[in-house]
Structures are given as structure tokens and as C-alpha cells.
PDB file of C-alpha atoms in Angstrom:
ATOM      1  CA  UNK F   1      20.807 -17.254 -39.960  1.00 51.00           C
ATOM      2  CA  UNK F   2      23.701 -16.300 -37.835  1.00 55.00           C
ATOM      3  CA  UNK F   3      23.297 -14.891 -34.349  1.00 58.00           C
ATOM      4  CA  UNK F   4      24.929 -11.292 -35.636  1.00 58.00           C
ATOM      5  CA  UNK F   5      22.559 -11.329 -38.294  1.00 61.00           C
ATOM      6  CA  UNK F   6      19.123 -11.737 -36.184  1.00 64.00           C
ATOM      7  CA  UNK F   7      20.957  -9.124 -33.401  1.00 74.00           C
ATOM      8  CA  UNK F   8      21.241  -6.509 -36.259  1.00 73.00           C
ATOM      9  CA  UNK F   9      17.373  -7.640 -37.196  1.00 72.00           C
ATOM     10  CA  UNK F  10      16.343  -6.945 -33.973  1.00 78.00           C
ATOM     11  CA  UNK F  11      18.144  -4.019 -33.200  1.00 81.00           C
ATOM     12  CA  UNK F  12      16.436  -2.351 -36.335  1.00 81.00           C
ATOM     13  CA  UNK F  13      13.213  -3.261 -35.767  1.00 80.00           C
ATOM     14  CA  UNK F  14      13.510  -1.926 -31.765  1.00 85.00           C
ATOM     15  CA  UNK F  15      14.926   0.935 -33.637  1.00 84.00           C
ATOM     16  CA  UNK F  16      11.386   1.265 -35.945  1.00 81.00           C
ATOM     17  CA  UNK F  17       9.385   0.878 -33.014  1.00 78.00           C
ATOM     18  CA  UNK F  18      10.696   3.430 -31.104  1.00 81.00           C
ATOM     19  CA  UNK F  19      10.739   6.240 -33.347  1.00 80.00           C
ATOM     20  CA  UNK F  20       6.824   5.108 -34.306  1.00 74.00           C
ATOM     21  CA  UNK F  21       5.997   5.791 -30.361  1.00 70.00           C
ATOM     22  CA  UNK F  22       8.278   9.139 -30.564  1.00 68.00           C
ATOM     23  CA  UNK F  23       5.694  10.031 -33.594  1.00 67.00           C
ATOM     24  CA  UNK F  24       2.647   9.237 -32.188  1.00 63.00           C
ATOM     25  CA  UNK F  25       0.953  11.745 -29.153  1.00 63.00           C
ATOM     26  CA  UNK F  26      -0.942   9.720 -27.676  1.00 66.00           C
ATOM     27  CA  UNK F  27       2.583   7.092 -27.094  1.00 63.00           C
ATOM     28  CA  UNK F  28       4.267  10.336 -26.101  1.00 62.00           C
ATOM     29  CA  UNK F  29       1.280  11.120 -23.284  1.00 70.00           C
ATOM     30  CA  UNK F  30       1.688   7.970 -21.862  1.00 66.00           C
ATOM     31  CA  UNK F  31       5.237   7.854 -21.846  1.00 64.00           C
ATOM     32  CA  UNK F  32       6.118  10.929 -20.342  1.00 71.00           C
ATOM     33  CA  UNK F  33       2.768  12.601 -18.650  1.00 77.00           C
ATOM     34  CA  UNK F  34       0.736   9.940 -17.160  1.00 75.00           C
ATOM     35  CA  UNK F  35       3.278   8.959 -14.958  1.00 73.00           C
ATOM     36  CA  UNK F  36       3.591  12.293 -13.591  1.00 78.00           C
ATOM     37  CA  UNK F  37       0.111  12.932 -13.459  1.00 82.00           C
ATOM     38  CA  UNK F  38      -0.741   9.428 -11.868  1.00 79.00           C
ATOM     39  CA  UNK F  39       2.484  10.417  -8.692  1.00 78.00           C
ATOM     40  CA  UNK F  40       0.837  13.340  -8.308  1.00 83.00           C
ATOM     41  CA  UNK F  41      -2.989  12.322  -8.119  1.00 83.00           C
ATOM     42  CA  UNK F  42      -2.587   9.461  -5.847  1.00 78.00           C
ATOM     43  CA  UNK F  43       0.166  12.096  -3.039  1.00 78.00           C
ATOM     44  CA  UNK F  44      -1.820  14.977  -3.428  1.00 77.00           C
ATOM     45  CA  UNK F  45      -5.598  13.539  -3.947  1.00 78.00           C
ATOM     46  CA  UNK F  46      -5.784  10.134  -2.270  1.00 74.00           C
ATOM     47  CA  UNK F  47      -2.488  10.666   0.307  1.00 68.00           C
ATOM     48  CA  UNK F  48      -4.134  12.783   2.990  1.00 68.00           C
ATOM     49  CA  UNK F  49      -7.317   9.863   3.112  1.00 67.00           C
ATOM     50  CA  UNK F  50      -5.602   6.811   3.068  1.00 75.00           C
ATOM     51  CA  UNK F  51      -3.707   5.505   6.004  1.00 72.00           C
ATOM     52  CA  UNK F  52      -0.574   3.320   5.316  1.00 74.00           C
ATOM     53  CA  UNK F  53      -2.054   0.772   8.640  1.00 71.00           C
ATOM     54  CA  UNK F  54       0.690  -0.967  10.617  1.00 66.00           C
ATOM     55  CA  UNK F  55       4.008  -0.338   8.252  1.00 70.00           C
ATOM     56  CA  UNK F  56       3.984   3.513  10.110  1.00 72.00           C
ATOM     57  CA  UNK F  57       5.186   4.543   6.430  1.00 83.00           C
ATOM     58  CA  UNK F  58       4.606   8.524   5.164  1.00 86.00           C
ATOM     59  CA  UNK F  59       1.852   7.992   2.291  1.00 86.00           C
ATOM     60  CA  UNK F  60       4.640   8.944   0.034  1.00 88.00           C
ATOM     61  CA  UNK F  61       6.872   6.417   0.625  1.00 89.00           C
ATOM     62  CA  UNK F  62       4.071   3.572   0.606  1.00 90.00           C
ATOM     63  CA  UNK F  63       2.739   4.481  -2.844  1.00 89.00           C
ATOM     64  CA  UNK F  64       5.868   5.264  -4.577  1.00 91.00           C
ATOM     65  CA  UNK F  65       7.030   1.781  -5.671  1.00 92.00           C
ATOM     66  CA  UNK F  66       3.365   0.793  -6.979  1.00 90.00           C
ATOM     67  CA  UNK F  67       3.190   3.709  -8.601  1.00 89.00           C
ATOM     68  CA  UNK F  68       6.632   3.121 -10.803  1.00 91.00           C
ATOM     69  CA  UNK F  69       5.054  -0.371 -11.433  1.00 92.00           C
ATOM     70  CA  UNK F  70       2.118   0.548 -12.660  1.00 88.00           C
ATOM     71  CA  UNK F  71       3.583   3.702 -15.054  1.00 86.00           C
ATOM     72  CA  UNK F  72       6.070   1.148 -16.653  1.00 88.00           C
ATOM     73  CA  UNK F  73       3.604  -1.618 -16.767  1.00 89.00           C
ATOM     74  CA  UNK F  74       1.049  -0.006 -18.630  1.00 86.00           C
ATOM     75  CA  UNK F  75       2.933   1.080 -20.707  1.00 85.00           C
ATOM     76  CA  UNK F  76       4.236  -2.233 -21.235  1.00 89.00           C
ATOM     77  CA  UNK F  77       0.589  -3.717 -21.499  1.00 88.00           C
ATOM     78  CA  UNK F  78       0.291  -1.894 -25.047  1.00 86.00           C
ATOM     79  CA  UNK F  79       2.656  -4.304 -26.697  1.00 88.00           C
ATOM     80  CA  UNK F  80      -0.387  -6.016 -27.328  1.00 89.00           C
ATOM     81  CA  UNK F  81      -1.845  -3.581 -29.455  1.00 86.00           C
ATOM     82  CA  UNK F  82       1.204  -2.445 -31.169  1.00 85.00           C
ATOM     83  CA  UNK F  83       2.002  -6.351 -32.550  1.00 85.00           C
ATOM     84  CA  UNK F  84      -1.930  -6.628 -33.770  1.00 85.00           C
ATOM     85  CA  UNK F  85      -1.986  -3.534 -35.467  1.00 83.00           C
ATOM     86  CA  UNK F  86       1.042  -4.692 -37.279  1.00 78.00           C
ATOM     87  CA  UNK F  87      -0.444  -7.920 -37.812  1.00 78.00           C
ATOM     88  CA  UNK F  88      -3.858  -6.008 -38.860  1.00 77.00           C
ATOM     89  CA  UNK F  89      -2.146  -3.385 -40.832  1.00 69.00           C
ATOM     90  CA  UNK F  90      -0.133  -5.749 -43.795  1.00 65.00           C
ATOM     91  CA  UNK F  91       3.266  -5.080 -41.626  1.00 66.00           C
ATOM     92  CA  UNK F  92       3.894  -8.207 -40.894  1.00 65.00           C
ATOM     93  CA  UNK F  93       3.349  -9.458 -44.611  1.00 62.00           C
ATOM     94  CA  UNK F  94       6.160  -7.072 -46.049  1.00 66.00           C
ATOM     95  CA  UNK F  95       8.656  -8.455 -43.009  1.00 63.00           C
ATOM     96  CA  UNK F  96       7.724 -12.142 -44.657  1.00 61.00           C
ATOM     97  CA  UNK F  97       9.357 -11.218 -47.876  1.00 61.00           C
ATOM     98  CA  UNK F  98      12.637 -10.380 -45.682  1.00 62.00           C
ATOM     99  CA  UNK F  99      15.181 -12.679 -44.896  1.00 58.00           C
ATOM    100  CA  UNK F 100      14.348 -12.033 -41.105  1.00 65.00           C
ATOM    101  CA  UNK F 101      13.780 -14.846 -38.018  1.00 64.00           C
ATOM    102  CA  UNK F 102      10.265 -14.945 -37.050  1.00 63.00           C
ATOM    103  CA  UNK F 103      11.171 -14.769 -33.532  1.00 71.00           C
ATOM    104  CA  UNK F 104      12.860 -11.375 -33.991  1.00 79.00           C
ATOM    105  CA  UNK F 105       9.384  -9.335 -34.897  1.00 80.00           C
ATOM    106  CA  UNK F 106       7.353  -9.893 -31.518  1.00 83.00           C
ATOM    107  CA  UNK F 107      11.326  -9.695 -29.674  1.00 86.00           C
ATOM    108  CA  UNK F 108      11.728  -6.431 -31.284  1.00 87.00           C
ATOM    109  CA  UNK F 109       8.149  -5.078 -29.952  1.00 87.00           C
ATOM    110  CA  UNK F 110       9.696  -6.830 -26.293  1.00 90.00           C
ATOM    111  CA  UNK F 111      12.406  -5.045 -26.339  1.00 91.00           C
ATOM    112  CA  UNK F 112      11.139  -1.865 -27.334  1.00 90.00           C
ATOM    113  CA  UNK F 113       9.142  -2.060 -24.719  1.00 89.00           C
ATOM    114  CA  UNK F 114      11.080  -2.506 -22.349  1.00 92.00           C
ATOM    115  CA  UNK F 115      13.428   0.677 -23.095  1.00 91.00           C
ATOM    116  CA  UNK F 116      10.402   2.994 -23.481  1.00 89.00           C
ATOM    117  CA  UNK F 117       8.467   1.742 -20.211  1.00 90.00           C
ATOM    118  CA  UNK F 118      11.286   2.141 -18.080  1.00 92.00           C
ATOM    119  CA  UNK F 119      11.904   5.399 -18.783  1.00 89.00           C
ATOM    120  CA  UNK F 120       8.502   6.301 -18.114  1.00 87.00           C
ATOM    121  CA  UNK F 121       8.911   4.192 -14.570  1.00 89.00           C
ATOM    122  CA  UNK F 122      12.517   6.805 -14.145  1.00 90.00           C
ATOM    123  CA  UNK F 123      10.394   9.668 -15.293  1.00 88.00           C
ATOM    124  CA  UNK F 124       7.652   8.271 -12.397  1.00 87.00           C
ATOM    125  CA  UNK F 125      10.509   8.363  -9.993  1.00 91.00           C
ATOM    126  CA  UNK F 126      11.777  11.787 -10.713  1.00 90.00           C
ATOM    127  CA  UNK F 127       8.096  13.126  -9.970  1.00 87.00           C
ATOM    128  CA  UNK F 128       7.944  11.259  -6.885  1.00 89.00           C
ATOM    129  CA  UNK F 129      11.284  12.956  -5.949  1.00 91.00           C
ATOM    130  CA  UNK F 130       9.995  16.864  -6.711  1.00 89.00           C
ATOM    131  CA  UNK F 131       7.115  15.687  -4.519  1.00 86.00           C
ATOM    132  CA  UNK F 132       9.273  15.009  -1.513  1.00 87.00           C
ATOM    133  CA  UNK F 133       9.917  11.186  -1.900  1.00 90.00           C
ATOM    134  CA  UNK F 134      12.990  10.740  -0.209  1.00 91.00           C
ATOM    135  CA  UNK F 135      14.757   7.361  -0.293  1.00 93.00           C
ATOM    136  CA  UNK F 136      17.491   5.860   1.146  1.00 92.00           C
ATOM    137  CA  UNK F 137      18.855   3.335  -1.081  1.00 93.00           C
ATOM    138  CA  UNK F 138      22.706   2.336  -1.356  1.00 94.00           C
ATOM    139  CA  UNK F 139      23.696   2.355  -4.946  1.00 95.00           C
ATOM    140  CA  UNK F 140      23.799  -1.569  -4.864  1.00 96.00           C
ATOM    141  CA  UNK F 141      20.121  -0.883  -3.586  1.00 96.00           C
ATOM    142  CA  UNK F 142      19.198   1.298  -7.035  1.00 96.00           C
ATOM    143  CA  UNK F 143      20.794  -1.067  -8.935  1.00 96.00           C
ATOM    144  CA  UNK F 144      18.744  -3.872  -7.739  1.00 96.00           C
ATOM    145  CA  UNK F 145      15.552  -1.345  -7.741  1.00 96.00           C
ATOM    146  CA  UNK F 146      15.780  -0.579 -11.523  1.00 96.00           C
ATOM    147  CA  UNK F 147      15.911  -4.852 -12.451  1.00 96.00           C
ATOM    148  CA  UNK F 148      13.131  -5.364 -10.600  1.00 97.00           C
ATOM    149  CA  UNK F 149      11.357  -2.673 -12.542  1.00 96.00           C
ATOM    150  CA  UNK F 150      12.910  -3.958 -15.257  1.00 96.00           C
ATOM    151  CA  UNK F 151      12.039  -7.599 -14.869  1.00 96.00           C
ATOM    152  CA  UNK F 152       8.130  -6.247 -14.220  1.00 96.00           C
ATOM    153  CA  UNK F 153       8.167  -4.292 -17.455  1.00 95.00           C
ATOM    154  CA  UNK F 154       9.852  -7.295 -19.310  1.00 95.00           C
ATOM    155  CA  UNK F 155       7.334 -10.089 -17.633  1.00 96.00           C
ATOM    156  CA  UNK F 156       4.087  -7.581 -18.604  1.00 95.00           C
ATOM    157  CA  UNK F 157       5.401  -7.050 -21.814  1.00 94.00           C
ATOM    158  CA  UNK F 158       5.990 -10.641 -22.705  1.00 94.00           C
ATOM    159  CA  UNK F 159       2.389 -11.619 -22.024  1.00 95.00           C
ATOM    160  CA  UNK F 160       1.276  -8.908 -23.434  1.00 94.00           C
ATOM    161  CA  UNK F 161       2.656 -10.325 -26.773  1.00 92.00           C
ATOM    162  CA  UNK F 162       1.239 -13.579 -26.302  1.00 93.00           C
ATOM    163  CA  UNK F 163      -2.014 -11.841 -25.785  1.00 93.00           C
ATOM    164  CA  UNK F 164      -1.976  -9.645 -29.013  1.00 90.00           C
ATOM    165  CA  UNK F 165      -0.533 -12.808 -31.161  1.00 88.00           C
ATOM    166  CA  UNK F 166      -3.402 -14.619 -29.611  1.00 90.00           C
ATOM    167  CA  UNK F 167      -6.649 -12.206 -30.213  1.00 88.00           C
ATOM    168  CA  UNK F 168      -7.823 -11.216 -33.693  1.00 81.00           C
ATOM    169  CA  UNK F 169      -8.374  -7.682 -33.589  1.00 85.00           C
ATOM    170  CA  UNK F 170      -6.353  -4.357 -32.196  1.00 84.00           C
ATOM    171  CA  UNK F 171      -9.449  -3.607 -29.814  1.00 85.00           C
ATOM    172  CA  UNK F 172      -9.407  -7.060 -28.409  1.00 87.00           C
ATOM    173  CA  UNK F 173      -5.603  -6.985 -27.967  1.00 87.00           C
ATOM    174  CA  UNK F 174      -5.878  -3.270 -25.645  1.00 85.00           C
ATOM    175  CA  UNK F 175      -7.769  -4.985 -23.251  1.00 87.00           C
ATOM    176  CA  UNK F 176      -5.038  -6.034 -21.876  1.00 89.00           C
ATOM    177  CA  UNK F 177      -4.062  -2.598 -20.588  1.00 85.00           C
ATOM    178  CA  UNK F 178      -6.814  -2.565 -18.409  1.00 85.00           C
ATOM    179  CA  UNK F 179      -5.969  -6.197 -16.572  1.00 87.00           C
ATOM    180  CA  UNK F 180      -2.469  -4.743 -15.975  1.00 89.00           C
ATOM    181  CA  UNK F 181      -3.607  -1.171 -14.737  1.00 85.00           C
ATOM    182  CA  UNK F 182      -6.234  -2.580 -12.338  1.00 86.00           C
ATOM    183  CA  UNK F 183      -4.073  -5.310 -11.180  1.00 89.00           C
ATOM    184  CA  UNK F 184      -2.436  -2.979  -8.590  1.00 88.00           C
ATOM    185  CA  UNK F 185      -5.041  -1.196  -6.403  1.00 88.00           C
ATOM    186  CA  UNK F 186      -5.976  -5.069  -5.802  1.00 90.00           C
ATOM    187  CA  UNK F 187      -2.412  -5.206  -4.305  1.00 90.00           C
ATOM    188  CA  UNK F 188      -0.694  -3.909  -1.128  1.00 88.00           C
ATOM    189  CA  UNK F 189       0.257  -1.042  -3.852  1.00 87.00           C
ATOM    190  CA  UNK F 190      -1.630   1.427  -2.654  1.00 88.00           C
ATOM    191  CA  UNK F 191      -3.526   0.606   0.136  1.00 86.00           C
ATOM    192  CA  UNK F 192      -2.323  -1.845   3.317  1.00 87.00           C
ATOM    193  CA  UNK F 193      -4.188  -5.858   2.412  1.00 85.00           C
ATOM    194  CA  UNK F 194      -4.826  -5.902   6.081  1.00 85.00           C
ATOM    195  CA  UNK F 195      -7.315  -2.791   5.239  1.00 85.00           C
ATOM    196  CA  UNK F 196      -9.311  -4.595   3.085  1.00 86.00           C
ATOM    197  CA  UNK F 197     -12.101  -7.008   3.227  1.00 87.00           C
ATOM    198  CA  UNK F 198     -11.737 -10.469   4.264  1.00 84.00           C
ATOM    199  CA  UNK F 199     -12.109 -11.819   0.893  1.00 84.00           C
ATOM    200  CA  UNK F 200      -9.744  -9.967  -0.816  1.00 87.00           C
ATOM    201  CA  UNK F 201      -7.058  -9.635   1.771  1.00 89.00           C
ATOM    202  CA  UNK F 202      -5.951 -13.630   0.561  1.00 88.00           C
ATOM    203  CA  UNK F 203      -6.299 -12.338  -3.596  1.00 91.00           C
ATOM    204  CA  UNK F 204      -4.172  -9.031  -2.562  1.00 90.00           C
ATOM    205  CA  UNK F 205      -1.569 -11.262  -0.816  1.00 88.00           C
ATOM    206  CA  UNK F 206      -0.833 -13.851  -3.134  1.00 89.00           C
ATOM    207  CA  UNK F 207      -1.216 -11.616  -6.583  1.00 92.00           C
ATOM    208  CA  UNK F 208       2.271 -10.966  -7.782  1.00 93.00           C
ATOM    209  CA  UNK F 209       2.471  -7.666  -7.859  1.00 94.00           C
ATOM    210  CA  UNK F 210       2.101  -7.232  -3.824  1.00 94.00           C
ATOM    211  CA  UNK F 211       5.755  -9.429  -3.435  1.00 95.00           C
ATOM    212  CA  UNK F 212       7.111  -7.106  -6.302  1.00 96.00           C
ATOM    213  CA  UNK F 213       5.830  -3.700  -4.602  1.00 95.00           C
ATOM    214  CA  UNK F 214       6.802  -5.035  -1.052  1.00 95.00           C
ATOM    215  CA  UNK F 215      10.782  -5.914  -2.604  1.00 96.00           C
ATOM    216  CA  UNK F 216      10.715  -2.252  -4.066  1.00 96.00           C
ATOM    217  CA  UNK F 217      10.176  -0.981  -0.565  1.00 94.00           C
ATOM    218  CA  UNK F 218      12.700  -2.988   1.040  1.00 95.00           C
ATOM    219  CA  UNK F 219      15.146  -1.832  -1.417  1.00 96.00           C
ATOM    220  CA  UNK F 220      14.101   1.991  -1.712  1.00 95.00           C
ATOM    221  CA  UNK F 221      13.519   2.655   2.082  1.00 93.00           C
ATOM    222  CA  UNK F 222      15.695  -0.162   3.327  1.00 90.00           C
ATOM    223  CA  UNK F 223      13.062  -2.063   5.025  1.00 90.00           C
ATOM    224  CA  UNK F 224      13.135  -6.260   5.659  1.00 91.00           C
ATOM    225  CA  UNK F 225      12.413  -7.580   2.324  1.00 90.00           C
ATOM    226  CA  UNK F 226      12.244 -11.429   4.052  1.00 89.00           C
ATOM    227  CA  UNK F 227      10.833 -13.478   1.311  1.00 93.00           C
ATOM    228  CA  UNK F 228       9.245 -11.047  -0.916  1.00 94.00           C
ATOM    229  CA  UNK F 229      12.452 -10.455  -2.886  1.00 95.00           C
ATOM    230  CA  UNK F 230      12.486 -14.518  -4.267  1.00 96.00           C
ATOM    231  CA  UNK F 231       8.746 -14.622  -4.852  1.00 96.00           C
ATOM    232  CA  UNK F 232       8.571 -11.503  -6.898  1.00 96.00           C
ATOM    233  CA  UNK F 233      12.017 -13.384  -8.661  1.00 96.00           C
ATOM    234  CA  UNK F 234      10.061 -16.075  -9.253  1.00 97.00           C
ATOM    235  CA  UNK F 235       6.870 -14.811 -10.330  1.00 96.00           C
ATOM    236  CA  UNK F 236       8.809 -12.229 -12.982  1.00 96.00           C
ATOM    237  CA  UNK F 237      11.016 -15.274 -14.126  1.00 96.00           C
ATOM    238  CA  UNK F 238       8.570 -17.443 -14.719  1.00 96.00           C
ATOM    239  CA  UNK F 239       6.353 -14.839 -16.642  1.00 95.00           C
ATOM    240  CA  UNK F 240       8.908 -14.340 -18.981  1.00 95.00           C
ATOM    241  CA  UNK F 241      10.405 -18.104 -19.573  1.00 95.00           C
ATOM    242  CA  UNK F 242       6.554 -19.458 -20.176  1.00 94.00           C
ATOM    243  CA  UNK F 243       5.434 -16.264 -22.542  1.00 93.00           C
ATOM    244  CA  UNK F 244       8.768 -16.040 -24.657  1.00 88.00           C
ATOM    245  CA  UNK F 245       8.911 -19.439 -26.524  1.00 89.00           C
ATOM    246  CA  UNK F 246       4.948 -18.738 -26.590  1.00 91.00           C
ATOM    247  CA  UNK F 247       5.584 -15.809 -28.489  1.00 89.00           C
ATOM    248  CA  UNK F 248       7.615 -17.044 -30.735  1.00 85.00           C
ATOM    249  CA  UNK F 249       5.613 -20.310 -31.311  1.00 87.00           C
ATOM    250  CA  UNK F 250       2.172 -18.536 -31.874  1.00 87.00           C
ATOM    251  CA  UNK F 251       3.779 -15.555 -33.862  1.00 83.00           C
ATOM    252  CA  UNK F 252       5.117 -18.616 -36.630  1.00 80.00           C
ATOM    253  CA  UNK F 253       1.438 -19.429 -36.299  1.00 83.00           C
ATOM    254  CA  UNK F 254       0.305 -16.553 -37.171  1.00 76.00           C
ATOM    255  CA  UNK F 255       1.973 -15.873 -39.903  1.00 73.00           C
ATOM    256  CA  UNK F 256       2.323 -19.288 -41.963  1.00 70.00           C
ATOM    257  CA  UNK F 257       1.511 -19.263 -45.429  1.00 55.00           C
TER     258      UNK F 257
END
């Protein structure tokens, strides 16, 4: 199969997943609402309570990049359900009897993804901005700010996939959301690591989504980023270059006759 021939594949089948989000509610809630409603819980509930510690920072500004995180991971953290249902549902059974790459069915899901999760990060982001987030990011500084939320949303959603090609059921395969969503308050997300207790200040510090919230500060309020920036590189880069081939490997798996 030529390479034009599996890009077409793919871009149909990102194509089939997107409109099935655009039809379902509940995809449309958590693409466009909860993201809102999350920027708005944690500036106007939590913001006045929590103190940012030594960084001096306006609650606003502290919260702000975890909250973009964790609106376009969750969202990402789905994929998992979405590639067992069609696994579950007989989906996968009609794409055998297509002249289709393997590779390209949990790729298409990826990408998907991808497109719809960062959106709901953007969407995130515009909230943040009617709430009085006010950044000061070069253009160069944006760029940079929207693939690192892209590289989060593409690392979450390629282990999601090896996580739903690896359970048995569409139940099984959501609990993955959960991981992903409580990930962050165990960060320096949304409150300072030097706030917490002893034994979690070392968890909080050398999770991967603290270097990965700390380089979305540098780069949104133009603090030092120091070494943050290569270790969230890293720990995004190396997500997606061990889940990928996974994917791909397990998904053949899965389906063999």
C-alpha cells in the first residue's frame, strides 16, 4: 500500500471520528463546556484559598497552564474508550474486509484526538482570558505554547490507545480518564509542591506533568523555564515513540484472524 493511499485512509477515518464526537452530547460537553466550567471553578472557587507560595504569581496565572493540560488531556484520555467500543461494537471487523493498513485505525483515533482536544485546551484558554488571565507571550512564545499542548495531548492520547487495545471491555478502557484527570492536582498544577507533604513533594516533582506545567509558565508569563522545557521534551517524546509502534503492534494483535 502506497503512502498516498494509507494518508487518504487515515484522513477518512479522522474524518469519521470527528463527526461521531460532533453527534454525540456527552463528546460535545466535554469538548466545549468542561473546560470552561473547570477555568472557572478552580479562579473563582479554589483561587481566593490557595496561595501560589514562593513563585509571588496571581492565582490566575499559576493555574492557567494546568488547567489547559488537563481540559485537552482528558479529553485525550477517552481514546481509550472510543478504540474498544469499536473493537466491542463489530467496527473493527467491517474495516478488516477493507483494503486498509492496520496501523491507520488506532492512528486515525490519534489523530482525531489530537484536533478535538486541542481545541478544547484553545477553548480553556479563551475562558481563562474573559476571566482576566493576562499573558505576555511573544508570538514565537504561543507558538511554542500550543506544541507543548500539543505534544501533551498527542503523548496522553497515544497511551491511551495502548490502554484500550490492551483491556477487554469499554468500562475497563475509561479508566484511564481518571489516571490522566487526577494526575495533575498531584503536580505543581495547581497547588505549589513545596506546599505539600513531605512525601509527596518528591512524587509531585518528578511526575511529568509538573516539568510540562512549569515550561507552559515560562512561555505564557515569560518566566525562567531552566530545565523544565527539555524534561517535559523528553517525557512527551518518549511517551509517544514507546506507545506508537505499541499501538500498532497490539492493534494487529487484536485483530488477527
Amino acid at each position: 500500500m502506497s503512502a498516498l493511499t494509507a494518508a487518504g485512509d487515515l484522513r477518512r477515518l479522522v474524518v469519521r471520528d470527528l463527526r461521531r464526537e460532533l453527534r454525540l452530547l456527552d463528546g460535545l460537553i466535554v469538548s466545549t463546556v468542561v473546560p470552561v466550567m473547570i477555568m472557572v471553578v478552580f479562579v473563582y472557587v479554589f483561587g481566593g484559598a490557595i496561595s501560589t507560595g514562593s513563585s509571588g504569581l496571581a492565582y490566575i496565572d499559576f493555574v492557567v497552564p494546568s488547567v489547559l493540560l488537563m481540559s485537552g488531556g482528558y479529553g485525550a484520555a477517552l481514546t481509550a474508550a472510543t478504540i474498544a467500543e469499536d473493537l466491542n461494537g463489530g467496527m473493527i471487523d467491517r474495516f478488516r474486509t477493507l483494503p486498509i493498513a492496520g496501523w491507520v485505525v488506532p492512528a486515525g483515533h490519534i489523530v482525531a484526538s489530537v484536533i478535538r482536544n486541542v481545541a478544547s485546551a484553545v477553548i480553556a484558554l479563551a475562558a481563562a482570558l474573559l476571566l482576566g488571565f493576562r499573558p505576555s507571550a511573544t508570538p514565537a512564545e504561543w507558538a511554542l505554547t500550543l506544541a507543548v499542548v500539543t505534544g501533551y495531548v498527542l503523548a496522553v492520547a497515544s497511551l491511551s490507545a495502548v490502554w484500550g487495545l490492551l483491556v477487554r471491555s469499554t468500562q475497563a478502557a475509561g479508566a484511564f480518564s481518571f489516571v490522566v484527570l487526577f494526575l495533575p492536582y498531584l503536580s505543581d498544577g495547581f497547588v505549589p509542591a513545596e506546599t505539600m507533604p513531605e512525601v509527596l513533594q518528591g512524587f509531585a516533582e518528578g511526575q511529568p506533568i509538573t516539568p510540562i506545567t512549569e515550561t507552559l509558565r515560562a512561555l505564557l508569563l515569560g518566566l525562567p523555564m531552566g530545565s523544565s522545557g527539555a524534561v517535559a521534551a523528553a517525557w512527551m517524546g518518549g511517551a509517544v515513540v514507546l506507545s506508537l509502534p505499541i499501538a500498532a503492534l497490539l492493534f494487529r494483535r487484536r485483530t488477527a484472524s
